[in-house]
Amino acid sequence: MKIKEIISVLEEMAPLAYAEDFDNVGLLVGDQEAEATGVLVCHDALENIIDEAIAKKCNLVVCFHPILFSGLKKITGKNYVERTVIKAIKNDIAIYAVHTALDNHQEGVNKIFCDALGLINTKILIPKQNYIRKLVTYTIPENAEEVRNALFDAGAGTIGNYENCSFNSKGIGTYMGNEHSNPQVGERFEFVQGDEIKIEVTFEKHLENKILKALFKSHAYEEVAYEIYDLQNQHQNIGLGMIGELKSPMKEKEFLLFAKVKMQSDGIRHSNFLGKEIKKVAVLGGAGSFAIKNAIQAGADAFLTADLKYHQFYEAENKLLLADIGHFESERYTKNYIVDYLRKKILNFAVILSEENSNPVKYL
């Protein structure tokens, strides 16, 4: 199996198009055409992780955080990033990062966070904007079902919990072919007027090429008429953060102690207790201060995230309990999810969970 085949599975799990614009995801180091010897999954691809990969004969490291985040002007080994890249290249080890591609996925980082806390009725906290497009095409009635099914199979027509969604309307189509045409209906230079079906479907924009291939392959016409529109809307199943409910309300201190155990945190910083029960909980793995207002607007009783600064605790505005449980801690189960996913998709191949703890933050 080549590394690129494993990458295809990873991109099914976390499409790179889901990633934030600022992020650096995908294959960061290495040759995707190389034969894979094993996969080591970790949180952060550091020097000791590369050493572990060498020892375990894995030439692909799949990490959550990208070791290369901003550009490198020199690779001289002067810092941990450069030393990691040098060691990986010297030992023919590829590095692949998922980061916000998995953050934004409805089954990704924040769903894993919610599941660890036992939250129910979960939904995206900050839905991704302007990610859905619409395809409009026209064909003869006899071809409409074939075209629709091909588009559905390619991933079009999914809205929330519903699949195979489309809108179809009848109309009259006209055309006349020139000397180079080979019309399905009618003859060259003949003005043709006949019944047509207008098919409209929505799709996630990263699927566009796949959907167009399906359209062209299934369509009866020599020249396929189609239109694609950008839509000004929200994708309810893709985005940052999640909000859900505890099965039973808890007192504030009880809830934080519960979260501390479930997320294996060595310390939680939090805002003032407000003397109310916690039922509705918002979460955002990693640095999530930007989502405090979103959590308040969503009616959360508590918001768990990480990397909060001093003044950001004031932004709780006595409207919710704001808690910083630690960056690593808020994402700690992500690597386990990746391992489980790969093992289900790639049978009889070594997919190994790293034994190294890459959390740089220690507590007394």
PDB file of C-alpha atoms in Angstrom, residues 1 31 48-49 53 74 76 82 104 137 140 167 169 193 200-202 215 245 256 262 287 289 308 334 336 358:
ATOM      1  CA  MET A   1       0.000   0.000   0.000  1.00  0.00           C
ATOM      2  CA  ASP A  31       6.713  11.276  -0.789  1.00  0.00           C
ATOM      3  CA  ASN A  48      10.801  11.845  19.867  1.00  0.00           C
ATOM      4  CA  ILE A  49       7.810  10.842  17.751  1.00  0.00           C
ATOM      5  CA  ALA A  53       8.321   5.852  14.208  1.00  0.00           C
ATOM      6  CA  LYS A  74      15.996  27.935   6.666  1.00  0.00           C
ATOM      7  CA  THR A  76      19.432  24.335   9.975  1.00  0.00           C
ATOM      8  CA  GLU A  82      13.598  22.254  11.978  1.00  0.00           C
ATOM      9  CA  ASN A 104     -14.695  21.221  11.708  1.00  0.00           C
ATOM     10  CA  THR A 137     -28.804  21.158 -14.872  1.00  0.00           C
ATOM     11  CA  ILE A 140     -34.784  15.017 -21.110  1.00  0.00           C
ATOM     12  CA  PHE A 167     -35.820  19.915  -6.702  1.00  0.00           C
ATOM     13  CA  SER A 169     -39.349  21.126 -12.416  1.00  0.00           C
ATOM     14  CA  GLN A 193     -38.114  22.163 -28.862  1.00  0.00           C
ATOM     15  CA  GLU A 200     -31.351  21.325  -8.695  1.00  0.00           C
ATOM     16  CA  VAL A 201     -29.129  19.851  -5.980  1.00  0.00           C
ATOM     17  CA  THR A 202     -26.886  21.308  -3.292  1.00  0.00           C
ATOM     18  CA  LEU A 215     -22.950  14.696 -14.279  1.00  0.00           C
ATOM     19  CA  GLU A 245     -26.682  18.677  27.150  1.00  0.00           C
ATOM     20  CA  LEU A 256     -15.855  20.951  36.744  1.00  0.00           C
ATOM     21  CA  LYS A 262     -13.261  12.750  32.092  1.00  0.00           C
ATOM     22  CA  ALA A 287      -7.781  27.649  21.700  1.00  0.00           C
ATOM     23  CA  SER A 289     -11.633  32.211  23.257  1.00  0.00           C
ATOM     24  CA  LEU A 308      -7.825  31.604  27.779  1.00  0.00           C
ATOM     25  CA  THR A 334      -8.422  12.776  18.992  1.00  0.00           C
ATOM     26  CA  ASN A 336      -7.440   7.501  19.526  1.00  0.00           C
ATOM     27  CA  SER A 358       3.583  15.404  23.697  1.00  0.00           C
TER      28      SER A 358
END
